[in-house]
């Protein structure tokens, strides 16, 4: 680790080894961030989560330089007295903990609000009281709907970037009505952002807020009935992967007309590493982390994934690879959606010199190759089991 210890930040200053308290370390983003930190830096990690399946290879592996620098603490931050002590032991706190699956926003709105706001309050409080720097993971959902979505469908202004490009320091946060419980997540996330910002303004909390735009890659979400509940509904990429693995049509909610951008997890983790190791440039900022070059409609995404999975698996694509379904049927009452989410990258490029690299095709090919290798045989066994009558 000598070479890693000698590394410098973007301003040429040596990067000191630090202890990182990572809350939610056992999830998709946390597992990739832990790998990166252990592989390329001398930093140590206090990994906090309820589950550790996705980081077991780091906790129990043969690489002593990894296992000696990561400690797992099985903690539910809702009610664990150890939380403040672990934060006090750290130089930096990264909070990744969240309920962030759209299907839950409708069916579990209370859990969603508690998880993303109430449960995050002690983390912010302990960081502020103990002068610990905080990197908090928010979401692109805080932007809600675009201004363009309120224009007439035939308005040429809908094509004007000023009406749909989302800027951290300018774009308004526009949500649906209260009865549309789909916005419970976005509102909770926005409120904790406002609290963190206020702690910075009034009490000097050093903070960075991350707004991810659809981070994609291996270990994302779960496959229902394999490593998640059979009745579970993961996010769009895992939903589509599950259908491809089972050779079922991909369900397009409301025709799949919503537009999204997708970024490869490894590109996104590079951005987070720059935030970790360049506090002078990152503190006090909110950063969009996405790839505006990888914009597609959800229907186009489904078509690309069907084509790529046929290549990866060697199985012919279905003759009818997609089927339309209403949002009410798929998500239940109270669902609402944003039409388009394209991140502006000006601030993160100016502060950290970061830009994403991986094309949509390449990130999908990498992810679907992983999904096929990891789940295909298990899915076949599940399908082959006789069903009870």
mmCIF file of C-alpha atoms in Angstrom:
data_model
loop_
_atom_site.group_PDB
_atom_site.id
_atom_site.type_symbol
_atom_site.label_atom_id
_atom_site.label_comp_id
_atom_site.label_asym_id
_atom_site.label_seq_id
_atom_site.Cartn_x
_atom_site.Cartn_y
_atom_site.Cartn_z
ATOM 1 C CA UNK A 1 0.000 0.000 0.000
ATOM 2 C CA UNK A 2 3.053 2.316 -0.046
ATOM 3 C CA UNK A 3 2.255 3.556 -3.548
ATOM 4 C CA UNK A 4 -1.347 4.219 -2.569
ATOM 5 C CA UNK A 5 -0.214 6.177 0.528
ATOM 6 C CA UNK A 6 1.859 8.475 -1.669
ATOM 7 C CA UNK A 7 -1.063 9.475 -3.864
ATOM 8 C CA UNK A 8 -2.033 13.128 -4.134
ATOM 9 C CA UNK A 9 -5.358 14.901 -4.585
ATOM 10 C CA UNK A 10 -6.390 17.080 -7.519
ATOM 11 C CA UNK A 11 -4.468 20.022 -6.033
ATOM 12 C CA UNK A 12 -1.262 18.038 -5.613
ATOM 13 C CA UNK A 13 -1.586 17.610 -1.843
ATOM 14 C CA UNK A 14 -0.859 14.214 -0.231
ATOM 15 C CA UNK A 15 -3.957 12.172 0.605
ATOM 16 C CA UNK A 16 -3.861 11.080 4.232
ATOM 17 C CA UNK A 17 -5.162 7.604 5.157
ATOM 18 C CA UNK A 18 -8.579 7.856 6.758
ATOM 19 C CA UNK A 19 -11.166 5.730 8.521
ATOM 20 C CA UNK A 20 -14.499 5.720 6.696
ATOM 21 C CA UNK A 21 -17.792 4.869 8.389
ATOM 22 C CA UNK A 22 -19.897 3.550 5.501
ATOM 23 C CA UNK A 23 -23.572 3.148 6.370
ATOM 24 C CA UNK A 24 -25.285 0.794 3.920
ATOM 25 C CA UNK A 25 -21.961 -0.766 2.911
ATOM 26 C CA UNK A 26 -23.582 -4.115 2.144
ATOM 27 C CA UNK A 27 -25.689 -2.861 -0.756
ATOM 28 C CA UNK A 28 -25.073 -2.474 -4.475
ATOM 29 C CA UNK A 29 -23.241 0.859 -4.371
ATOM 30 C CA UNK A 30 -21.571 0.130 -1.027
ATOM 31 C CA UNK A 31 -20.082 -3.152 -2.225
ATOM 32 C CA UNK A 32 -18.473 -1.518 -5.256
ATOM 33 C CA UNK A 33 -17.231 1.431 -3.198
ATOM 34 C CA UNK A 34 -15.715 -0.902 -0.589
ATOM 35 C CA UNK A 35 -13.904 -2.805 -3.352
ATOM 36 C CA UNK A 36 -12.493 0.399 -4.810
ATOM 37 C CA UNK A 37 -11.372 1.823 -1.477
ATOM 38 C CA UNK A 38 -9.650 -1.398 -0.408
ATOM 39 C CA UNK A 39 -8.009 -2.048 -3.779
ATOM 40 C CA UNK A 40 -6.653 1.421 -4.469
ATOM 41 C CA UNK A 41 -6.206 3.277 -1.177
ATOM 42 C CA UNK A 42 -4.808 2.723 2.342
ATOM 43 C CA UNK A 43 -8.108 3.820 3.917
ATOM 44 C CA UNK A 44 -9.955 1.676 6.469
ATOM 45 C CA UNK A 45 -13.692 0.974 6.447
ATOM 46 C CA UNK A 46 -16.209 0.497 9.233
ATOM 47 C CA UNK A 47 -18.921 -1.207 7.176
ATOM 48 C CA UNK A 48 -22.407 -0.830 8.698
ATOM 49 C CA UNK A 49 -25.430 -2.707 7.373
ATOM 50 C CA UNK A 50 -28.066 -5.285 8.204
ATOM 51 C CA UNK A 51 -26.748 -7.666 5.511
ATOM 52 C CA UNK A 52 -23.258 -8.392 4.214
ATOM 53 C CA UNK A 53 -23.837 -10.887 1.377
ATOM 54 C CA UNK A 54 -22.482 -8.523 -1.290
ATOM 55 C CA UNK A 55 -19.255 -7.799 0.618
ATOM 56 C CA UNK A 56 -18.571 -11.261 2.053
ATOM 57 C CA UNK A 57 -15.747 -11.731 -0.447
ATOM 58 C CA UNK A 58 -14.036 -8.713 1.122
ATOM 59 C CA UNK A 59 -14.635 -9.787 4.718
ATOM 60 C CA UNK A 60 -13.632 -13.428 4.325
ATOM 61 C CA UNK A 61 -11.254 -13.387 1.352
ATOM 62 C CA UNK A 62 -7.613 -14.429 1.193
ATOM 63 C CA UNK A 63 -6.323 -10.884 0.696
ATOM 64 C CA UNK A 64 -5.106 -9.852 4.148
ATOM 65 C CA UNK A 65 -4.638 -6.240 3.107
ATOM 66 C CA UNK A 66 -8.399 -6.175 2.504
ATOM 67 C CA UNK A 67 -9.672 -8.135 5.507
ATOM 68 C CA UNK A 68 -7.470 -6.195 7.932
ATOM 69 C CA UNK A 69 -8.881 -2.862 6.775
ATOM 70 C CA UNK A 70 -12.613 -3.568 6.801
ATOM 71 C CA UNK A 71 -14.766 -4.311 9.851
ATOM 72 C CA UNK A 72 -18.399 -5.281 9.459
ATOM 73 C CA UNK A 73 -20.910 -4.121 12.070
ATOM 74 C CA UNK A 74 -24.407 -5.576 11.766
ATOM 75 C CA UNK A 75 -26.456 -2.498 12.583
ATOM 76 C CA UNK A 76 -29.930 -1.220 11.906
ATOM 77 C CA UNK A 77 -29.447 2.525 12.295
ATOM 78 C CA UNK A 78 -33.065 2.941 13.449
ATOM 79 C CA UNK A 79 -32.260 1.798 16.941
ATOM 80 C CA UNK A 80 -28.635 1.007 17.712
ATOM 81 C CA UNK A 81 -26.676 2.820 20.401
ATOM 82 C CA UNK A 82 -23.384 1.907 18.714
ATOM 83 C CA UNK A 83 -23.975 4.293 15.803
ATOM 84 C CA UNK A 84 -22.631 7.469 17.431
ATOM 85 C CA UNK A 85 -19.535 5.688 18.724
ATOM 86 C CA UNK A 86 -18.676 4.349 15.265
ATOM 87 C CA UNK A 87 -19.174 7.799 13.742
ATOM 88 C CA UNK A 88 -16.882 9.295 16.410
ATOM 89 C CA UNK A 89 -14.176 6.773 15.453
ATOM 90 C CA UNK A 90 -14.245 7.880 11.808
ATOM 91 C CA UNK A 91 -12.811 10.691 9.726
ATOM 92 C CA UNK A 92 -15.578 10.522 7.132
ATOM 93 C CA UNK A 93 -19.161 9.224 7.163
ATOM 94 C CA UNK A 94 -20.837 8.004 3.961
ATOM 95 C CA UNK A 95 -24.575 7.372 4.246
ATOM 96 C CA UNK A 96 -25.961 5.028 1.580
ATOM 97 C CA UNK A 97 -28.840 3.616 3.625
ATOM 98 C CA UNK A 98 -32.243 3.952 1.942
ATOM 99 C CA UNK A 99 -35.394 2.311 0.675
ATOM 100 C CA UNK A 100 -35.033 3.154 -3.006
ATOM 101 C CA UNK A 101 -37.240 0.809 -5.033
ATOM 102 C CA UNK A 102 -40.139 2.519 -6.879
ATOM 103 C CA UNK A 103 -42.575 -0.321 -6.151
ATOM 104 C CA UNK A 104 -42.125 0.383 -2.418
ATOM 105 C CA UNK A 105 -42.987 4.079 -2.682
ATOM 106 C CA UNK A 106 -46.647 3.175 -3.256
ATOM 107 C CA UNK A 107 -46.968 0.066 -1.125
ATOM 108 C CA UNK A 108 -44.707 1.115 1.782
ATOM 109 C CA UNK A 109 -44.879 4.917 1.902
ATOM 110 C CA UNK A 110 -44.425 5.114 5.676
ATOM 111 C CA UNK A 111 -41.352 2.874 5.626
ATOM 112 C CA UNK A 112 -40.039 4.890 2.693
ATOM 113 C CA UNK A 113 -40.404 8.201 4.521
ATOM 114 C CA UNK A 114 -38.989 6.867 7.784
ATOM 115 C CA UNK A 115 -36.034 5.166 6.096
ATOM 116 C CA UNK A 116 -35.031 8.137 3.974
ATOM 117 C CA UNK A 117 -35.695 10.973 6.416
ATOM 118 C CA UNK A 118 -36.344 9.978 10.037
ATOM 119 C CA UNK A 119 -33.675 7.246 10.157
ATOM 120 C CA UNK A 120 -31.106 9.563 8.557
ATOM 121 C CA UNK A 121 -31.585 12.285 11.190
ATOM 122 C CA UNK A 122 -29.258 10.748 13.831
ATOM 123 C CA UNK A 123 -26.506 10.324 11.226
ATOM 124 C CA UNK A 124 -26.644 14.023 10.339
ATOM 125 C CA UNK A 125 -26.905 15.008 14.018
ATOM 126 C CA UNK A 126 -23.896 12.918 15.117
ATOM 127 C CA UNK A 127 -21.781 14.172 12.207
ATOM 128 C CA UNK A 128 -22.621 17.786 13.017
ATOM 129 C CA UNK A 129 -22.081 17.452 16.781
ATOM 130 C CA UNK A 130 -18.789 15.578 16.382
ATOM 131 C CA UNK A 131 -17.395 17.617 13.463
ATOM 132 C CA UNK A 132 -17.333 14.675 11.061
ATOM 133 C CA UNK A 133 -17.501 15.162 7.331
ATOM 134 C CA UNK A 134 -20.580 13.618 5.674
ATOM 135 C CA UNK A 135 -21.125 12.366 2.132
ATOM 136 C CA UNK A 136 -24.861 11.763 1.862
ATOM 137 C CA UNK A 137 -26.449 9.842 -0.989
ATOM 138 C CA UNK A 138 -29.656 11.415 -2.190
ATOM 139 C CA UNK A 139 -31.346 10.727 -5.550
ATOM 140 C CA UNK A 140 -32.196 12.289 -8.900
ATOM 141 C CA UNK A 141 -35.821 11.759 -7.825
ATOM 142 C CA UNK A 142 -35.596 15.014 -5.842
ATOM 143 C CA UNK A 143 -36.041 16.889 -9.126
ATOM 144 C CA UNK A 144 -39.461 15.295 -9.591
ATOM 145 C CA UNK A 145 -41.068 16.289 -12.874
ATOM 146 C CA UNK A 146 -39.461 18.474 -15.511
ATOM 147 C CA UNK A 147 -40.839 21.900 -16.390
ATOM 148 C CA UNK A 148 -41.244 20.572 -19.940
ATOM 149 C CA UNK A 149 -43.741 17.941 -18.802
ATOM 150 C CA UNK A 150 -46.276 20.690 -18.082
ATOM 151 C CA UNK A 151 -46.072 22.105 -21.608
ATOM 152 C CA UNK A 152 -48.501 21.043 -24.370
ATOM 153 C CA UNK A 153 -47.381 17.792 -25.975
ATOM 154 C CA UNK A 154 -46.894 19.506 -29.329
ATOM 155 C CA UNK A 155 -44.945 22.450 -27.895
ATOM 156 C CA UNK A 156 -41.504 22.897 -29.531
ATOM 157 C CA UNK A 157 -40.226 24.061 -26.136
ATOM 158 C CA UNK A 158 -40.328 20.429 -24.990
ATOM 159 C CA UNK A 159 -37.152 19.987 -27.052
ATOM 160 C CA UNK A 160 -35.448 22.979 -25.434
ATOM 161 C CA UNK A 161 -32.791 21.724 -22.941
ATOM 162 C CA UNK A 162 -33.719 24.576 -20.600
ATOM 163 C CA UNK A 163 -36.975 22.723 -19.895
ATOM 164 C CA UNK A 164 -35.572 19.289 -19.086
ATOM 165 C CA UNK A 165 -31.838 19.432 -18.230
ATOM 166 C CA UNK A 166 -31.575 19.149 -14.432
ATOM 167 C CA UNK A 167 -29.146 21.472 -12.651
ATOM 168 C CA UNK A 168 -28.221 21.109 -8.984
ATOM 169 C CA UNK A 169 -28.247 24.837 -8.266
ATOM 170 C CA UNK A 170 -31.099 25.997 -10.494
ATOM 171 C CA UNK A 171 -33.724 23.356 -11.306
ATOM 172 C CA UNK A 172 -36.902 23.386 -9.184
ATOM 173 C CA UNK A 173 -38.148 20.279 -7.408
ATOM 174 C CA UNK A 174 -41.645 19.608 -8.797
ATOM 175 C CA UNK A 175 -43.703 16.783 -7.298
ATOM 176 C CA UNK A 176 -47.176 15.406 -7.867
ATOM 177 C CA UNK A 177 -50.137 15.769 -5.552
ATOM 178 C CA UNK A 178 -50.090 14.293 -2.028
ATOM 179 C CA UNK A 179 -52.342 11.392 -3.061
ATOM 180 C CA UNK A 180 -49.628 10.308 -5.508
ATOM 181 C CA UNK A 181 -47.611 8.395 -2.929
ATOM 182 C CA UNK A 182 -44.931 7.646 -5.490
ATOM 183 C CA UNK A 183 -43.405 10.999 -4.419
ATOM 184 C CA UNK A 184 -42.975 9.951 -0.772
ATOM 185 C CA UNK A 185 -39.387 8.918 -1.535
ATOM 186 C CA UNK A 186 -38.477 12.112 -3.377
ATOM 187 C CA UNK A 187 -39.991 14.344 -0.668
ATOM 188 C CA UNK A 188 -38.160 12.509 2.131
ATOM 189 C CA UNK A 189 -34.885 12.707 0.230
ATOM 190 C CA UNK A 190 -35.350 16.398 -0.519
ATOM 191 C CA UNK A 191 -36.119 17.198 3.111
ATOM 192 C CA UNK A 192 -32.987 15.449 4.404
ATOM 193 C CA UNK A 193 -30.982 17.365 1.785
ATOM 194 C CA UNK A 194 -32.432 20.620 3.112
ATOM 195 C CA UNK A 195 -31.607 19.608 6.689
ATOM 196 C CA UNK A 196 -27.992 18.772 5.762
ATOM 197 C CA UNK A 197 -27.660 22.053 3.897
ATOM 198 C CA UNK A 198 -29.045 23.929 6.921
ATOM 199 C CA UNK A 199 -26.599 22.145 9.261
ATOM 200 C CA UNK A 200 -23.802 23.298 6.990
ATOM 201 C CA UNK A 201 -25.055 26.886 6.948
ATOM 202 C CA UNK A 202 -25.818 27.195 10.690
ATOM 203 C CA UNK A 203 -23.445 24.752 12.390
ATOM 204 C CA UNK A 204 -20.547 24.337 9.966
ATOM 205 C CA UNK A 205 -21.215 20.719 8.958
ATOM 206 C CA UNK A 206 -18.866 19.682 6.150
ATOM 207 C CA UNK A 207 -21.021 17.833 3.650
ATOM 208 C CA UNK A 208 -21.316 16.611 0.085
ATOM 209 C CA UNK A 209 -24.633 15.454 -1.406
ATOM 210 C CA UNK A 210 -24.699 12.914 -4.252
ATOM 211 C CA UNK A 211 -27.657 12.671 -6.639
ATOM 212 C CA UNK A 212 -27.300 9.369 -8.560
ATOM 213 C CA UNK A 213 -28.949 9.022 -11.959
ATOM 214 C CA UNK A 214 -29.646 5.292 -12.486
ATOM 215 C CA UNK A 215 -26.379 3.578 -11.550
ATOM 216 C CA UNK A 216 -26.184 0.185 -13.246
ATOM 217 C CA UNK A 217 -23.918 -2.850 -12.879
ATOM 218 C CA UNK A 218 -23.283 -6.227 -11.269
ATOM 219 C CA UNK A 219 -24.939 -6.897 -7.888
ATOM 220 C CA UNK A 220 -27.685 -4.357 -8.555
ATOM 221 C CA UNK A 221 -30.965 -5.020 -6.727
ATOM 222 C CA UNK A 222 -32.148 -8.631 -6.662
ATOM 223 C CA UNK A 223 -33.735 -11.333 -8.786
ATOM 224 C CA UNK A 224 -37.167 -12.228 -7.322
ATOM 225 C CA UNK A 225 -37.309 -15.754 -5.934
ATOM 226 C CA UNK A 226 -33.532 -16.194 -6.108
ATOM 227 C CA UNK A 227 -31.865 -13.617 -3.857
ATOM 228 C CA UNK A 228 -34.962 -11.562 -3.088
ATOM 229 C CA UNK A 229 -38.649 -12.093 -2.289
ATOM 230 C CA UNK A 230 -40.668 -13.873 -4.977
ATOM 231 C CA UNK A 231 -43.265 -11.107 -4.933
ATOM 232 C CA UNK A 232 -40.619 -8.366 -4.984
ATOM 233 C CA UNK A 233 -40.447 -5.757 -7.739
ATOM 234 C CA UNK A 234 -36.888 -4.441 -8.224
ATOM 235 C CA UNK A 235 -35.936 -1.413 -10.316
ATOM 236 C CA UNK A 236 -36.241 -1.382 -14.089
ATOM 237 C CA UNK A 237 -32.960 -3.034 -15.066
ATOM 238 C CA UNK A 238 -33.334 -5.897 -12.608
ATOM 239 C CA UNK A 239 -37.019 -6.259 -13.589
ATOM 240 C CA UNK A 240 -36.020 -6.599 -17.228
ATOM 241 C CA UNK A 241 -33.129 -8.943 -16.341
ATOM 242 C CA UNK A 242 -35.498 -11.179 -14.391
ATOM 243 C CA UNK A 243 -37.864 -11.389 -17.378
ATOM 244 C CA UNK A 244 -34.998 -12.147 -19.778
ATOM 245 C CA UNK A 245 -33.661 -14.895 -17.506
ATOM 246 C CA UNK A 246 -37.131 -16.456 -17.335
ATOM 247 C CA UNK A 247 -37.752 -15.934 -21.074
ATOM 248 C CA UNK A 248 -40.800 -13.779 -20.373
ATOM 249 C CA UNK A 249 -41.835 -10.563 -22.150
ATOM 250 C CA UNK A 250 -40.488 -7.365 -20.601
ATOM 251 C CA UNK A 251 -43.315 -5.296 -19.095
ATOM 252 C CA UNK A 252 -43.378 -1.693 -20.299
ATOM 253 C CA UNK A 253 -45.198 0.517 -17.806
ATOM 254 C CA UNK A 254 -47.466 2.948 -19.683
ATOM 255 C CA UNK A 255 -45.795 1.980 -22.935
ATOM 256 C CA UNK A 256 -42.230 2.622 -21.765
ATOM 257 C CA UNK A 257 -42.239 6.221 -22.996
ATOM 258 C CA UNK A 258 -40.399 7.728 -20.013
ATOM 259 C CA UNK A 259 -36.846 8.779 -20.828
ATOM 260 C CA UNK A 260 -33.908 8.005 -18.561
ATOM 261 C CA UNK A 261 -30.117 8.068 -18.546
ATOM 262 C CA UNK A 262 -27.997 5.207 -17.216
ATOM 263 C CA UNK A 263 -24.431 5.165 -15.929
ATOM 264 C CA UNK A 264 -22.053 2.280 -15.256
ATOM 265 C CA UNK A 265 -21.373 1.715 -11.556
ATOM 266 C CA UNK A 266 -17.580 1.748 -12.056
ATOM 267 C CA UNK A 267 -17.726 5.203 -13.659
ATOM 268 C CA UNK A 268 -19.924 6.474 -10.822
ATOM 269 C CA UNK A 269 -17.603 5.068 -8.140
ATOM 270 C CA UNK A 270 -14.718 6.993 -9.712
ATOM 271 C CA UNK A 271 -16.720 10.162 -9.087
ATOM 272 C CA UNK A 272 -17.356 9.217 -5.453
ATOM 273 C CA UNK A 273 -13.662 8.507 -4.903
ATOM 274 C CA UNK A 274 -12.855 12.021 -6.108
ATOM 275 C CA UNK A 275 -15.357 13.394 -3.591
ATOM 276 C CA UNK A 276 -13.830 11.320 -0.789
ATOM 277 C CA UNK A 277 -10.270 12.402 -1.461
ATOM 278 C CA UNK A 278 -10.848 16.028 -2.487
ATOM 279 C CA UNK A 279 -12.824 17.548 0.389
ATOM 280 C CA UNK A 280 -11.693 21.082 -0.404
ATOM 281 C CA UNK A 281 -13.345 20.779 -3.823
ATOM 282 C CA UNK A 282 -16.362 18.686 -2.781
ATOM 283 C CA UNK A 283 -17.497 20.177 0.526
ATOM 284 C CA UNK A 284 -20.708 22.192 0.383
ATOM 285 C CA UNK A 285 -21.621 20.898 -3.072
ATOM 286 C CA UNK A 286 -24.467 18.836 -4.487
ATOM 287 C CA UNK A 287 -23.350 16.664 -7.406
ATOM 288 C CA UNK A 288 -25.359 15.046 -10.177
ATOM 289 C CA UNK A 289 -23.663 11.755 -11.041
ATOM 290 C CA UNK A 290 -25.012 10.357 -14.291
ATOM 291 C CA UNK A 291 -24.291 9.965 -17.979
ATOM 292 C CA UNK A 292 -26.346 12.294 -20.210
ATOM 293 C CA UNK A 293 -24.945 10.515 -23.281
ATOM 294 C CA UNK A 294 -26.750 7.296 -22.316
ATOM 295 C CA UNK A 295 -30.314 8.581 -22.753
ATOM 296 C CA UNK A 296 -33.058 6.208 -23.944
ATOM 297 C CA UNK A 297 -36.763 5.631 -23.499
ATOM 298 C CA UNK A 298 -37.615 2.663 -21.308
ATOM 299 C CA UNK A 299 -38.932 0.942 -24.461
ATOM 300 C CA UNK A 300 -35.583 1.441 -26.198
ATOM 301 C CA UNK A 301 -33.832 0.098 -23.108
ATOM 302 C CA UNK A 302 -35.975 -3.057 -23.250
ATOM 303 C CA UNK A 303 -35.174 -3.567 -26.922
ATOM 304 C CA UNK A 304 -31.425 -3.120 -26.331
ATOM 305 C CA UNK A 305 -31.441 -5.505 -23.386
ATOM 306 C CA UNK A 306 -33.325 -8.169 -25.374
ATOM 307 C CA UNK A 307 -30.760 -7.942 -28.169
ATOM 308 C CA UNK A 308 -27.758 -7.979 -25.840
ATOM 309 C CA UNK A 309 -29.082 -10.829 -23.707
ATOM 310 C CA UNK A 310 -29.631 -12.963 -26.796
ATOM 311 C CA UNK A 311 -25.956 -12.405 -27.625
ATOM 312 C CA UNK A 312 -24.753 -13.080 -24.072
ATOM 313 C CA UNK A 313 -26.889 -16.181 -23.448
ATOM 314 C CA UNK A 314 -26.891 -17.687 -26.918
ATOM 315 C CA UNK A 315 -30.689 -17.960 -26.747
ATOM 316 C CA UNK A 316 -32.830 -16.467 -29.473
ATOM 317 C CA UNK A 317 -34.821 -13.401 -28.453
ATOM 318 C CA UNK A 318 -38.552 -13.831 -27.953
ATOM 319 C CA UNK A 319 -40.730 -13.090 -30.989
ATOM 320 C CA UNK A 320 -42.716 -10.645 -28.836
ATOM 321 C CA UNK A 321 -40.090 -9.354 -26.391
ATOM 322 C CA UNK A 322 -42.238 -6.696 -24.694
ATOM 323 C CA UNK A 323 -45.770 -6.206 -23.427
ATOM 324 C CA UNK A 324 -47.455 -2.961 -22.358
ATOM 325 C CA UNK A 325 -48.959 -2.646 -18.886
ATOM 326 C CA UNK A 326 -50.573 0.286 -17.070
ATOM 327 C CA UNK A 327 -48.797 1.885 -14.117
ATOM 328 C CA UNK A 328 -51.894 1.242 -12.000
ATOM 329 C CA UNK A 329 -51.739 -2.481 -12.736
ATOM 330 C CA UNK A 330 -47.974 -2.685 -12.208
ATOM 331 C CA UNK A 331 -47.485 -0.375 -9.218
ATOM 332 C CA UNK A 332 -50.997 0.112 -7.839
ATOM 333 C CA UNK A 333 -52.940 3.272 -7.054
ATOM 334 C CA UNK A 334 -51.014 6.454 -6.403
ATOM 335 C CA UNK A 335 -48.228 5.974 -8.929
ATOM 336 C CA UNK A 336 -46.956 8.935 -10.888
ATOM 337 C CA UNK A 337 -43.812 9.414 -12.965
ATOM 338 C CA UNK A 338 -41.457 11.982 -14.398
ATOM 339 C CA UNK A 339 -41.147 12.166 -18.143
ATOM 340 C CA UNK A 340 -37.440 12.766 -18.569
ATOM 341 C CA UNK A 341 -34.347 13.041 -16.367
ATOM 342 C CA UNK A 342 -31.132 14.338 -17.942
ATOM 343 C CA UNK A 343 -28.370 15.470 -15.562
ATOM 344 C CA UNK A 344 -26.374 18.641 -16.101
ATOM 345 C CA UNK A 345 -22.712 17.795 -15.460
ATOM 346 C CA UNK A 346 -21.258 21.307 -15.216
ATOM 347 C CA UNK A 347 -20.616 21.403 -11.461
ATOM 348 C CA UNK A 348 -18.990 17.994 -11.046
ATOM 349 C CA UNK A 349 -16.847 18.577 -14.126
ATOM 350 C CA UNK A 350 -15.743 21.994 -12.859
ATOM 351 C CA UNK A 351 -15.037 20.897 -9.266
ATOM 352 C CA UNK A 352 -13.658 17.395 -9.783
ATOM 353 C CA UNK A 353 -12.814 17.166 -13.491
ATOM 354 C CA UNK A 354 -14.981 14.064 -13.786
ATOM 355 C CA UNK A 355 -16.863 12.746 -16.790
ATOM 356 C CA UNK A 356 -18.448 9.293 -17.359
ATOM 357 C CA UNK A 357 -16.879 6.986 -19.945
ATOM 358 C CA UNK A 358 -18.892 3.819 -20.515
ATOM 359 C CA UNK A 359 -21.487 3.607 -23.293
ATOM 360 C CA UNK A 360 -24.963 2.257 -22.634
ATOM 361 C CA UNK A 361 -24.335 -0.787 -24.828
ATOM 362 C CA UNK A 362 -21.110 -1.669 -22.984
ATOM 363 C CA UNK A 363 -22.578 -1.241 -19.511
ATOM 364 C CA UNK A 364 -25.600 -3.368 -20.422
ATOM 365 C CA UNK A 365 -23.397 -6.069 -21.917
ATOM 366 C CA UNK A 366 -21.232 -6.182 -18.789
ATOM 367 C CA UNK A 367 -24.245 -6.250 -16.466
ATOM 368 C CA UNK A 368 -26.218 -8.847 -18.419
ATOM 369 C CA UNK A 369 -23.157 -11.079 -18.710
ATOM 370 C CA UNK A 370 -22.928 -10.995 -14.914
ATOM 371 C CA UNK A 371 -26.669 -11.612 -14.509
ATOM 372 C CA UNK A 372 -26.563 -14.601 -16.864
ATOM 373 C CA UNK A 373 -23.516 -16.190 -15.201
ATOM 374 C CA UNK A 374 -24.889 -15.595 -11.705
ATOM 375 C CA UNK A 375 -28.568 -16.456 -12.098
ATOM 376 C CA UNK A 376 -29.324 -18.469 -15.245
ATOM 377 C CA UNK A 377 -28.892 -21.938 -13.717
ATOM 378 C CA UNK A 378 -30.735 -21.018 -10.517
ATOM 379 C CA UNK A 379 -33.662 -19.679 -12.559
ATOM 380 C CA UNK A 380 -33.797 -22.899 -14.601
ATOM 381 C CA UNK A 381 -34.034 -24.941 -11.399
ATOM 382 C CA UNK A 382 -36.837 -22.744 -10.043
ATOM 383 C CA UNK A 383 -38.773 -22.992 -13.301
ATOM 384 C CA UNK A 384 -38.288 -26.774 -13.424
ATOM 385 C CA UNK A 385 -39.779 -27.317 -9.942
ATOM 386 C CA UNK A 386 -43.326 -28.668 -10.047
ATOM 387 C CA UNK A 387 -45.860 -26.170 -8.728
ATOM 388 C CA UNK A 388 -48.209 -27.153 -5.908
ATOM 389 C CA UNK A 389 -51.832 -27.658 -6.940
#
